[in-house]
XYZ file of C-alpha atoms in Angstrom:
677
model
C -18.231 -2.598 -33.893
C -18.291 -0.431 -37.032
C -21.646 1.063 -36.019
C -20.346 1.768 -32.515
C -17.169 3.312 -33.945
C -19.166 5.498 -36.355
C -21.442 6.712 -33.560
C -18.461 7.336 -31.286
C -16.614 9.249 -34.023
C -19.642 11.484 -34.635
C -20.035 12.180 -30.930
C -16.313 12.810 -30.492
C -16.035 15.303 -33.370
C -19.215 17.133 -32.286
C -17.959 17.340 -28.732
C -14.567 18.523 -29.961
C -16.241 21.327 -31.930
C -18.221 22.363 -28.844
C -15.096 22.259 -26.695
C -13.227 24.487 -29.161
C -16.054 27.040 -29.233
C -16.194 27.078 -25.435
C -12.401 27.312 -25.260
C -12.261 30.315 -27.641
C -15.223 32.053 -25.976
C -13.608 31.664 -22.551
C -10.239 32.917 -23.770
C -11.906 35.859 -25.564
C -13.850 36.789 -22.449
C -10.671 36.686 -20.352
C -8.813 38.809 -22.919
C -11.715 41.245 -23.289
C -11.974 41.749 -19.524
C -8.243 42.362 -19.270
C -8.069 44.828 -22.155
C -11.158 46.739 -21.030
C -9.300 47.691 -17.883
C -7.612 50.421 -19.959
C -11.005 52.096 -20.525
C -12.168 51.770 -16.920
C -8.805 53.118 -15.730
C -8.913 56.194 -17.997
C -12.540 56.879 -17.045
C -11.615 56.734 -13.375
C -8.638 59.096 -13.733
C -10.487 61.551 -15.962
C -12.969 62.281 -13.189
C -10.413 63.933 -10.917
C -11.278 67.595 -10.178
C -7.660 68.741 -10.228
C -7.480 68.075 -14.002
C -9.481 71.220 -14.661
C -7.237 73.419 -12.471
C -4.029 72.856 -14.410
C -4.445 76.006 -16.532
C -5.404 78.536 -13.829
C -3.607 80.089 -10.873
C -3.784 76.738 -8.973
C -1.899 74.817 -11.685
C 1.203 73.974 -9.621
C -0.864 72.627 -6.705
C -3.028 70.654 -9.120
C 0.045 69.026 -10.715
C 1.381 68.032 -7.289
C -1.983 66.567 -6.301
C -2.337 64.664 -9.571
C 1.183 63.254 -9.285
C 0.251 61.740 -5.922
C -3.088 60.412 -7.157
C -1.616 58.969 -10.365
C 1.228 57.306 -8.395
C -1.222 55.756 -5.976
C -3.414 54.503 -8.836
C -0.370 53.075 -10.663
C 0.678 51.087 -7.592
C -2.825 49.811 -6.877
C -3.775 48.777 -10.434
C -0.354 47.563 -11.575
C -1.642 47.639 -15.180
C -0.405 51.036 -16.465
C 3.181 51.499 -17.583
C 2.781 55.280 -17.945
C 0.122 57.867 -17.071
C 0.653 61.324 -18.554
C -1.041 64.652 -19.202
C -0.292 66.421 -22.506
C -1.126 70.050 -23.200
C -2.786 71.100 -26.434
C 0.590 71.345 -28.167
C 1.587 67.763 -27.280
C 4.053 68.638 -24.488
C 3.974 66.517 -21.349
C 2.819 68.429 -18.287
C 3.347 65.463 -15.938
C 4.134 61.774 -16.244
C 4.122 58.886 -13.773
C 6.041 55.732 -14.753
C 5.650 52.233 -13.314
C 9.020 51.454 -11.765
C 10.582 48.244 -10.486
C 9.802 49.218 -6.887
C 6.635 51.273 -7.401
C 5.409 54.387 -9.164
C 8.032 56.968 -10.244
C 7.239 60.670 -10.893
C 9.232 61.973 -13.888
C 11.019 65.299 -13.152
C 9.955 68.365 -15.151
C 13.288 68.525 -17.001
C 12.762 65.018 -18.428
C 9.247 65.534 -19.763
C 8.970 64.972 -23.542
C 7.218 66.442 -26.550
C 4.731 63.862 -27.913
C 3.211 66.054 -30.629
C 4.564 63.786 -33.381
C 3.038 60.596 -31.953
C 0.092 59.088 -33.844
C -2.026 58.692 -30.727
C -1.736 62.441 -29.944
C -2.668 63.423 -33.452
C -5.660 61.080 -33.528
C -6.920 61.815 -29.992
C -6.537 65.621 -29.745
C -9.666 66.159 -31.797
C -11.958 63.995 -29.633
C -15.239 65.328 -28.318
C -15.781 65.660 -24.551
C -15.974 62.333 -22.690
C -14.842 60.386 -25.770
C -12.010 57.867 -25.286
C -9.406 57.069 -27.879
C -8.056 53.460 -28.088
C -4.754 52.947 -29.877
C -3.669 49.885 -31.840
C -2.096 47.052 -29.852
C 1.627 47.527 -30.499
C 5.046 47.685 -28.811
C 6.240 50.643 -26.754
C 8.670 53.134 -28.335
C 10.932 55.374 -26.276
C 13.152 58.084 -27.777
C 12.307 56.906 -31.290
C 13.285 53.223 -30.750
C 11.593 50.016 -29.523
C 11.954 49.523 -25.787
C 13.608 46.278 -24.667
C 12.533 43.945 -23.270
C 9.581 44.314 -25.622
C 6.506 45.831 -24.021
C 3.149 45.060 -25.666
C 1.186 48.268 -25.158
C -2.367 49.543 -25.545
C -2.963 53.322 -25.136
C -6.112 55.123 -24.143
C -6.645 58.900 -24.241
C -9.483 61.294 -23.413
C -9.647 65.102 -23.766
C -9.380 67.447 -20.792
C -12.090 70.086 -21.281
C -11.839 73.616 -19.921
C -14.567 75.629 -18.185
C -15.771 77.082 -21.486
C -15.923 73.695 -23.264
C -12.629 74.029 -25.102
C -10.003 71.190 -25.239
C -7.073 72.032 -22.949
C -5.079 68.849 -23.314
C -5.139 65.017 -23.171
C -5.094 62.415 -20.381
C -3.117 59.441 -21.754
C -2.603 55.998 -20.185
C -0.187 53.356 -21.515
C -1.778 50.024 -20.616
C 0.589 47.043 -20.202
C -0.589 44.349 -22.637
C 1.917 41.812 -21.327
C -0.650 40.319 -18.898
C -3.143 39.752 -21.703
C -0.509 37.957 -23.801
C 0.656 35.896 -20.803
C -2.948 34.840 -20.168
C -3.130 33.535 -23.742
C 0.148 31.632 -23.249
C -1.210 29.983 -20.051
C -4.512 29.086 -21.695
C -2.854 27.622 -24.791
C -0.666 25.292 -22.685
C -3.719 23.278 -21.608
C -5.337 23.202 -25.069
C -5.108 20.654 -27.879
C -5.296 23.420 -30.500
C -3.123 26.390 -31.462
C -4.318 29.803 -30.230
C -3.652 32.882 -32.400
C -4.214 36.594 -31.677
C -4.235 38.978 -34.647
C -5.198 42.567 -35.372
C -8.298 43.461 -37.380
C -6.158 43.623 -40.525
C -4.518 40.242 -39.862
C -1.167 41.234 -38.343
C 0.151 38.631 -35.863
C 0.334 39.540 -32.174
C 0.647 36.008 -30.782
C 0.690 32.439 -32.090
C 1.804 33.179 -35.639
C 4.397 31.302 -37.743
C 8.029 31.672 -36.767
C 9.130 35.324 -36.942
C 5.633 36.711 -37.658
C 4.622 37.857 -34.145
C 4.880 41.693 -34.007
C 6.582 41.676 -37.412
C 4.735 44.910 -38.357
C 6.761 46.726 -35.641
C 10.098 45.856 -37.276
C 11.060 47.387 -40.597
C 13.902 44.938 -41.136
C 11.760 41.826 -40.553
C 9.810 39.913 -43.217
C 6.233 41.153 -43.163
C 3.590 38.457 -42.901
C -0.099 38.314 -42.037
C -2.871 35.800 -41.465
C -4.113 36.516 -44.950
C -0.727 35.531 -46.393
C -0.772 32.313 -44.364
C -4.338 31.235 -45.246
C -6.228 33.578 -47.598
C -9.444 31.491 -47.739
C -9.681 31.222 -43.935
C -8.961 34.949 -43.451
C -11.782 35.902 -45.799
C -14.296 34.162 -43.511
C -12.677 35.364 -40.276
C -12.408 38.988 -41.455
C -16.003 39.170 -42.644
C -17.648 37.676 -39.532
C -17.662 38.552 -35.860
C -17.413 34.917 -34.689
C -17.790 31.413 -36.047
C -16.349 27.963 -36.690
C -15.514 26.303 -39.991
C -13.240 23.714 -41.558
C -10.846 24.998 -44.162
C -8.162 23.441 -46.292
C -5.639 23.559 -43.453
C -7.978 22.451 -40.634
C -10.603 23.626 -38.156
C -10.864 27.343 -37.292
C -12.832 28.758 -34.367
C -12.723 32.535 -33.930
C -14.141 35.406 -31.881
C -13.823 39.183 -32.304
C -12.671 41.320 -29.367
C -13.783 44.947 -29.652
C -12.995 47.979 -27.526
C -15.420 50.784 -28.456
C -15.290 53.278 -25.603
C -18.643 54.837 -24.741
C -19.246 58.477 -23.958
C -21.848 59.561 -21.455
C -24.293 60.675 -24.118
C -22.885 59.095 -27.254
C -23.993 56.124 -29.281
C -21.537 53.211 -28.907
C -21.549 52.663 -32.641
C -20.439 56.240 -33.434
C -17.943 56.781 -30.646
C -14.441 57.473 -31.880
C -15.475 57.352 -35.524
C -15.482 61.053 -36.111
C -12.409 60.554 -38.327
C -11.495 57.583 -40.509
C -8.109 57.359 -38.798
C -9.508 56.764 -35.316
C -12.074 53.884 -35.403
C -12.993 51.648 -32.466
C -10.313 48.981 -32.073
C -10.967 45.252 -32.645
C -8.861 42.098 -32.758
C -9.404 38.469 -33.735
C -8.784 35.511 -31.402
C -8.496 32.313 -33.466
C -8.169 28.657 -32.454
C -6.668 26.364 -35.084
C -6.611 22.534 -35.239
C -4.742 21.015 -38.154
C -6.507 18.766 -40.632
C -4.304 15.835 -39.572
C -5.365 16.257 -35.937
C -9.040 16.463 -36.959
C -8.582 13.289 -38.975
C -7.041 11.532 -35.981
C -9.887 12.619 -33.721
C -12.584 11.527 -36.178
C -10.884 8.261 -37.184
C -9.550 7.214 -33.773
C -12.717 5.246 -32.814
C -12.344 3.218 -36.014
C -8.726 2.404 -35.196
C -9.679 1.564 -31.612
C -12.490 -0.692 -32.816
C -10.193 -2.337 -35.337
C -7.556 -2.781 -32.624
C -10.099 -4.239 -30.201
C -11.432 -6.513 -32.924
C -7.917 -7.687 -33.775
C -7.136 -8.120 -30.084
C -10.291 -10.187 -29.586
C -9.401 -12.348 -32.578
C -5.891 -12.889 -31.231
C -7.241 -13.458 -27.734
C -9.753 -15.964 -29.061
C -6.970 -17.733 -30.912
C -4.765 -17.763 -27.809
C -7.637 -19.007 -25.640
C -8.489 -21.700 -28.178
C -4.866 -22.828 -28.389
C -4.530 -22.719 -24.596
C -7.749 -24.718 -24.198
C -6.530 -27.349 -26.627
C -3.215 -27.518 -24.776
C -4.983 -27.721 -21.425
C -7.285 -30.424 -22.780
C -4.251 -32.441 -23.840
C -2.572 -31.852 -20.484
C -5.776 -32.768 -18.663
C -6.102 -35.930 -20.705
C -2.517 -36.890 -19.879
C -3.023 -35.965 -16.219
C -6.202 -38.051 -16.056
C -4.346 -40.969 -17.589
C -1.550 -40.571 -15.047
C -4.081 -40.223 -12.238
C -5.892 -43.380 -13.375
C -2.580 -45.244 -13.431
C -1.665 -43.996 -9.967
C -5.189 -44.572 -8.662
C -5.325 -48.156 -9.798
C -1.697 -49.119 -9.082
C -1.186 -47.335 -5.767
C -0.025 -49.285 -2.729
C -2.775 -47.478 -0.799
C -6.494 -48.025 -1.067
C -8.450 -45.046 -2.443
C -12.152 -44.366 -2.107
C -14.386 -41.434 -3.052
C -17.386 -41.176 -0.720
C -20.299 -38.879 -1.520
C -23.580 -38.000 0.123
C -24.195 -40.016 3.282
C -20.762 -41.728 3.211
C -21.658 -43.773 0.116
C -18.921 -45.357 -2.015
C -18.792 -43.511 -5.344
C -15.490 -44.872 -6.579
C -12.810 -47.299 -5.289
C -9.517 -48.644 -6.587
C -8.426 -52.254 -6.842
C -6.037 -51.992 -3.866
C -8.874 -51.021 -1.520
C -10.980 -53.913 -2.809
C -8.064 -56.278 -2.198
C -7.510 -55.039 1.375
C -11.190 -55.388 2.265
C -11.849 -58.532 0.234
C -14.769 -57.055 -1.733
C -15.292 -56.775 -5.465
C -15.736 -53.238 -6.817
C -19.440 -53.687 -7.604
C -20.037 -54.914 -4.042
C -18.904 -51.551 -2.615
C -20.195 -48.972 -5.132
C -23.492 -47.509 -4.017
C -23.120 -48.927 -0.503
C -22.380 -46.941 2.653
C -19.139 -47.460 4.554
C -21.245 -48.904 7.413
C -20.652 -52.408 6.058
C -16.928 -52.102 6.960
C -17.405 -51.234 10.659
C -17.718 -53.809 13.388
C -20.929 -52.229 14.754
C -23.413 -49.406 14.306
C -21.934 -47.726 17.376
C -18.440 -47.781 15.863
C -19.827 -46.371 12.588
C -21.574 -43.483 14.373
C -18.640 -42.794 16.709
C -16.190 -42.546 13.792
C -18.155 -39.599 12.339
C -18.352 -37.593 15.567
C -16.262 -34.443 15.105
C -14.950 -35.677 11.762
C -17.492 -33.671 9.751
C -16.449 -30.434 11.512
C -12.772 -31.028 10.793
C -13.450 -31.845 7.139
C -15.687 -28.779 6.745
C -12.786 -26.522 7.795
C -10.436 -28.073 5.239
C -8.437 -30.176 7.708
C -7.007 -33.596 6.885
C -8.474 -36.269 9.169
C -6.184 -39.165 10.133
C -6.980 -42.034 12.460
C -6.696 -45.780 12.944
C -9.899 -47.818 12.909
C -10.839 -51.487 12.937
C -12.685 -52.794 9.865
C -14.281 -56.144 9.116
C -13.296 -57.835 5.853
C -15.837 -59.609 3.680
C -14.636 -62.945 5.072
C -15.346 -61.717 8.601
C -11.756 -61.144 9.746
C -10.974 -57.956 11.678
C -8.117 -55.763 10.428
C -6.609 -52.497 11.587
C -6.500 -49.738 8.952
C -4.974 -46.278 8.945
C -7.324 -43.926 7.075
C -6.752 -40.334 5.910
C -9.534 -38.156 4.497
C -9.962 -34.670 3.003
C -13.046 -32.947 1.571
C -13.085 -32.004 -2.114
C -15.122 -28.872 -1.287
C -14.865 -28.154 2.467
C -17.968 -25.966 2.337
C -20.116 -28.816 1.000
C -19.201 -32.336 2.146
C -21.833 -33.828 -0.211
C -19.444 -32.985 -3.068
C -17.291 -35.824 -1.855
C -14.471 -36.905 0.457
C -11.295 -38.634 -0.694
C -10.158 -41.373 1.719
C -6.920 -43.314 1.625
C -6.686 -46.649 3.416
C -3.637 -48.636 4.530
C -3.655 -52.052 6.219
C -1.612 -51.657 9.446
C -2.712 -54.855 11.154
C 0.808 -56.315 11.289
C 2.243 -53.091 12.727
C -0.561 -52.903 15.258
C 0.058 -56.482 16.362
C 3.785 -55.767 16.638
C 3.115 -52.657 18.732
C 0.834 -54.612 21.016
C 3.465 -57.331 21.346
C 6.198 -54.724 21.975
C 4.065 -53.011 24.596
C 3.410 -56.351 26.280
C 7.152 -57.140 26.304
C 7.858 -53.663 27.748
C 5.237 -54.206 30.422
C 6.736 -57.573 31.356
C 10.283 -56.120 31.427
C 9.171 -53.178 33.580
C 7.468 -55.608 35.952
C 10.478 -57.939 36.084
C 12.946 -55.054 36.618
C 10.969 -53.489 39.465
C 11.507 -56.465 41.801
C 15.352 -56.437 41.799
C 15.368 -52.599 41.762
C 13.301 -52.615 44.934
C 16.024 -54.710 46.526
C 18.735 -52.337 45.272
C 16.839 -49.354 46.738
C 16.138 -51.017 50.116
C 19.546 -52.672 50.589
C 21.443 -49.396 51.375
C 18.938 -48.624 54.175
C 19.452 -52.149 55.635
C 23.241 -51.811 55.528
C 23.133 -48.332 57.026
C 20.887 -49.591 59.860
C 23.617 -52.020 61.059
C 25.852 -48.999 61.901
C 29.653 -48.781 62.168
C 29.904 -47.021 58.782
C 32.044 -44.080 57.871
C 30.564 -40.856 56.518
C 31.887 -41.644 53.035
C 30.308 -45.125 53.149
C 26.966 -43.661 54.198
C 27.181 -41.130 51.351
C 27.968 -43.957 48.901
C 24.917 -45.914 50.122
C 22.790 -42.775 49.564
C 24.091 -42.485 46.032
C 23.230 -46.157 45.381
C 19.745 -45.580 46.730
C 19.377 -42.397 44.636
C 20.555 -44.192 41.472
C 18.074 -47.024 42.080
C 15.261 -44.551 42.689
C 16.213 -42.687 39.507
C 16.138 -45.936 37.493
C 12.759 -46.937 38.965
C 11.373 -43.489 38.085
C 12.617 -43.882 34.518
C 10.875 -47.258 34.228
C 7.607 -45.836 35.524
C 8.006 -42.695 33.405
C 7.697 -44.529 30.069
C 4.170 -45.674 30.882
C 3.124 -42.350 32.406
C 4.481 -40.313 29.479
C 2.429 -42.447 27.109
C -0.703 -41.728 29.154
C 0.102 -37.995 29.352
C 0.665 -37.650 25.598
C -2.452 -39.653 24.772
C -4.558 -37.640 27.231
C -5.469 -40.621 29.455
C -3.366 -39.692 32.492
C -5.293 -38.981 35.710
C -3.327 -37.002 38.281
C -3.427 -38.188 41.904
C -1.277 -35.725 43.921
C 0.965 -36.657 46.836
C 2.640 -34.586 49.552
C 6.261 -34.174 48.526
C 9.018 -32.452 50.540
C 10.935 -30.790 47.716
C 13.691 -29.593 50.092
C 14.496 -33.201 50.968
C 14.150 -34.278 47.312
C 16.441 -31.501 46.019
C 18.966 -32.139 48.811
C 19.305 -35.715 47.573
C 19.528 -34.492 43.943
C 22.296 -32.017 44.818
C 24.196 -34.704 46.738
C 23.907 -37.000 43.717
C 25.191 -34.397 41.194
C 27.767 -32.701 43.452
C 30.463 -35.326 43.048
C 30.367 -35.259 39.221
C 30.126 -31.451 39.286
C 33.245 -31.107 41.426
C 35.088 -33.488 39.139
C 34.321 -31.116 36.249
C 35.329 -27.999 38.273
C 31.752 -26.771 38.567
C 29.912 -25.851 41.744
C 26.323 -26.473 42.827
C 24.544 -24.580 45.634
C 21.092 -25.188 47.171
C 19.334 -22.225 48.838
C 16.081 -21.998 50.791
C 14.549 -18.514 50.818
C 17.968 -17.044 50.050
C 19.901 -18.994 52.726
C 21.934 -22.205 52.477
C 19.647 -25.172 53.153
C 19.660 -26.410 56.778
C 18.787 -29.918 57.975
C 15.578 -28.605 59.578
C 14.259 -26.955 56.377
C 11.334 -28.502 54.562
C 8.649 -27.458 52.048
C 5.752 -29.764 51.238
C 4.029 -29.342 47.842
C 1.153 -31.100 46.103
C 2.854 -33.151 43.401
C 4.272 -36.601 42.627
C 7.677 -37.540 43.945
C 8.660 -39.640 40.919
C 7.650 -36.865 38.514
C 9.555 -34.243 40.534
C 12.563 -36.544 40.646
C 12.712 -36.684 36.827
C 11.943 -32.953 36.399
C 14.737 -31.697 38.667
C 17.156 -34.333 37.448
C 16.708 -33.104 33.842
C 16.954 -29.407 34.763
C 20.033 -29.744 37.020
C 21.808 -32.006 34.537
C 21.224 -29.537 31.669
C 22.331 -26.593 33.830
C 25.590 -28.308 34.817
C 26.337 -29.255 31.213
C 25.774 -25.627 30.095
C 27.893 -24.091 32.894
C 31.515 -23.167 32.083
C 34.283 -24.557 34.296
C 34.831 -22.567 37.462
C 31.185 -21.356 37.586
C 28.342 -22.438 39.885
C 24.763 -23.622 39.385
C 22.405 -22.077 41.947
C 19.165 -23.821 43.016
C 16.800 -21.540 44.944
C 13.663 -22.751 46.759
C 11.036 -20.059 47.415
C 8.074 -20.759 49.740
C 5.756 -18.377 47.892
C 2.912 -18.809 47.332
C 3.224 -20.123 44.780
C 6.010 -22.562 45.671
C 8.885 -22.008 43.232
C 12.219 -23.604 42.439
C 14.673 -21.584 40.330
C 17.748 -23.165 38.727
C 20.266 -20.589 37.421
C 23.479 -20.905 35.426
C 25.620 -18.161 33.881
C 25.419 -19.297 30.258
C 22.599 -18.332 27.849
C 20.430 -20.566 25.676
C 21.345 -20.456 21.941
C 19.090 -18.147 19.923
C 17.871 -20.814 17.524
C 16.216 -22.902 20.277
C 14.947 -20.180 22.623
C 11.446 -20.012 21.160
C 11.151 -23.815 21.041
C 13.056 -24.613 24.247
C 10.378 -26.927 25.683
C 9.342 -28.461 22.346
C 9.991 -32.052 21.442
C 13.383 -32.741 19.782
C 14.553 -29.163 20.439
C 18.320 -29.261 21.123
C 21.522 -27.398 20.272
C 25.209 -27.855 21.070
C 24.931 -31.460 22.350
C 26.570 -34.172 20.308
C 24.134 -36.893 21.460
C 21.202 -34.754 22.667
C 17.716 -35.817 21.557
C 15.818 -32.774 22.811
C 13.493 -34.848 25.011
C 14.602 -33.738 28.502
C 13.017 -30.272 28.442
C 9.970 -31.651 26.630
C 9.329 -34.325 29.300
C 9.933 -31.681 32.014
C 7.152 -29.481 30.618
C 4.767 -32.420 30.148
C 5.344 -33.746 33.688
C 4.847 -30.316 35.309
C 1.668 -29.630 33.344
C 0.373 -33.093 34.313
C 0.831 -32.040 37.970
C -1.066 -28.762 37.258
C 2.177 -26.795 37.672
C 4.346 -24.941 35.175
C 7.920 -24.475 34.009
C 9.413 -21.321 32.418
C 12.742 -20.274 30.942
C 14.365 -16.815 30.962
C 17.705 -16.248 29.269
C 20.021 -13.460 28.102
C 23.726 -12.978 27.445
C 23.982 -10.613 30.422
C 22.107 -12.510 33.146
C 22.453 -16.128 32.017
C 19.623 -18.681 32.137
C 17.008 -19.314 34.828
C 14.545 -22.239 34.747
C 11.578 -21.629 37.065
C 9.379 -24.535 38.250
C 6.054 -23.662 39.893
C 3.758 -26.017 41.807
C -0.012 -25.908 42.114
C -1.312 -24.161 45.228
C -3.318 -26.438 47.507
C -6.970 -25.497 48.132
């Protein structure tokens, strides 16, 4: 880790040095391009023909033309604060200022004498096509600094007459604010401090507090780069560019020079005809403190040390956690062994081709084998036959492979030869690979199975014994009615007795049929059932109790009240239909408020439909599970089996039942019958 940190530190510091050089070079190029616009601007303006007509008879027209051209140039470039023409004495002949809303031409009565300004004195002696560049300073108007402060760079070139004599000067005041703002924007994204100083070390930007432009203020403390760091300034002043580490930190610098070229002059001698007017240059310096350099170079070591410490701590935590987990696992294994051996259920782990890999004592006791007699043997020895062994695995492997829990009851043979019924439950350890093992639990349910068989036999005997007297109860009303001389009320009472007996007989038969339906062994044999007749009897049966509870019940056939001649034969079973409509009508009456009516509508279709409607709605909590087993709400003694048996009986007849409910329209149960081929 030390070697890696050392290599990383070397790479990081080298890359940082490269980044600083690139950063300074880019900033210098941007600044150089911006400041050179003063030269290109003056060169462009100096080529105007009207400049040479100012001192002849066309002078007034030339001034007017130049005012327009200078105004247009000022608006287009946006870089010049002032463009002026001075005569040989230093008096302004015209001036165009950059205003808030565009170029402004200064009236003749406001033109000023600039003969005392340093740039006039230094530029008036230039040779033809030479360009004077002023120092970078702040603009002065009427003898005082202009506020807000305006960083300014001035360029001037002589206006030559027809005989080669100097007639005056073309002067442009270049706004340096953009150049400074560019440095501010660049420095925001940098990790170092960016400084801009004159060739003699005066601060223009980035200096200590109060040092920027200090040379322009007589009442301000004068300070320079040399005062701040003499050793660093000696290297920066004596070289055009470079990078070095000083006492304070890392310095990267570049020189920005503006040496205007004449058309036939050597760049090195331009503007150096007097010692007071050399080519201008400035220094752009990037500074990174020694503490920051130390952080950059030492950071990889700290990171490596931190990672090393973290790994040590992590290793300690992992070791402690592993020891704790080992203890917990040991305790859990002990608890599992205690549960495994003392459970009331038999446990077995089968691997490979259903081979016993491990068993507990309870399983051995249930089956009558010793542990060593089962381990290594297949579970085939428990089944009554090879066919039973093979049949038990059919479909089981697929269920186990998908992660399901398999539960079933099978018959096993004990070691002594006795047959017992066992409830087994199995789940794969790794569902994707059953050879990893399957955990099986085993429970002896022989006594329960024998009790169920006995209970079923008793139920069968009771159903058989009850059917005989019920047949008499059902037939007796028809015999009495056949003798005649009965009132209408007596005949209606006999019908109710017959209906009650039929209902009871259907309930007795239903218990056996529901068992077959739920177990999937029911085979449907349809009959021809007149549901108009069946529902007429149902309505007659429920009408008396409905009237007693102030509720009405109406039976309609295709929208009309049922007539004696109406009939509709469907393919179904009469006893099933009897139970279905009995459950639906009973529930509808119970849910109907007093004073309201239950409407039963028979529709011929196809398909043949029966709709039972009441004005109340089904509670929200049971709507989605209305036809599920044990789904009930609002009934003190309701078991939730009526709607469940209704759905099962209709599906067994290849029909359907649906429920629609809302607070606005009430509840409608729709029963549909299979269409005959």
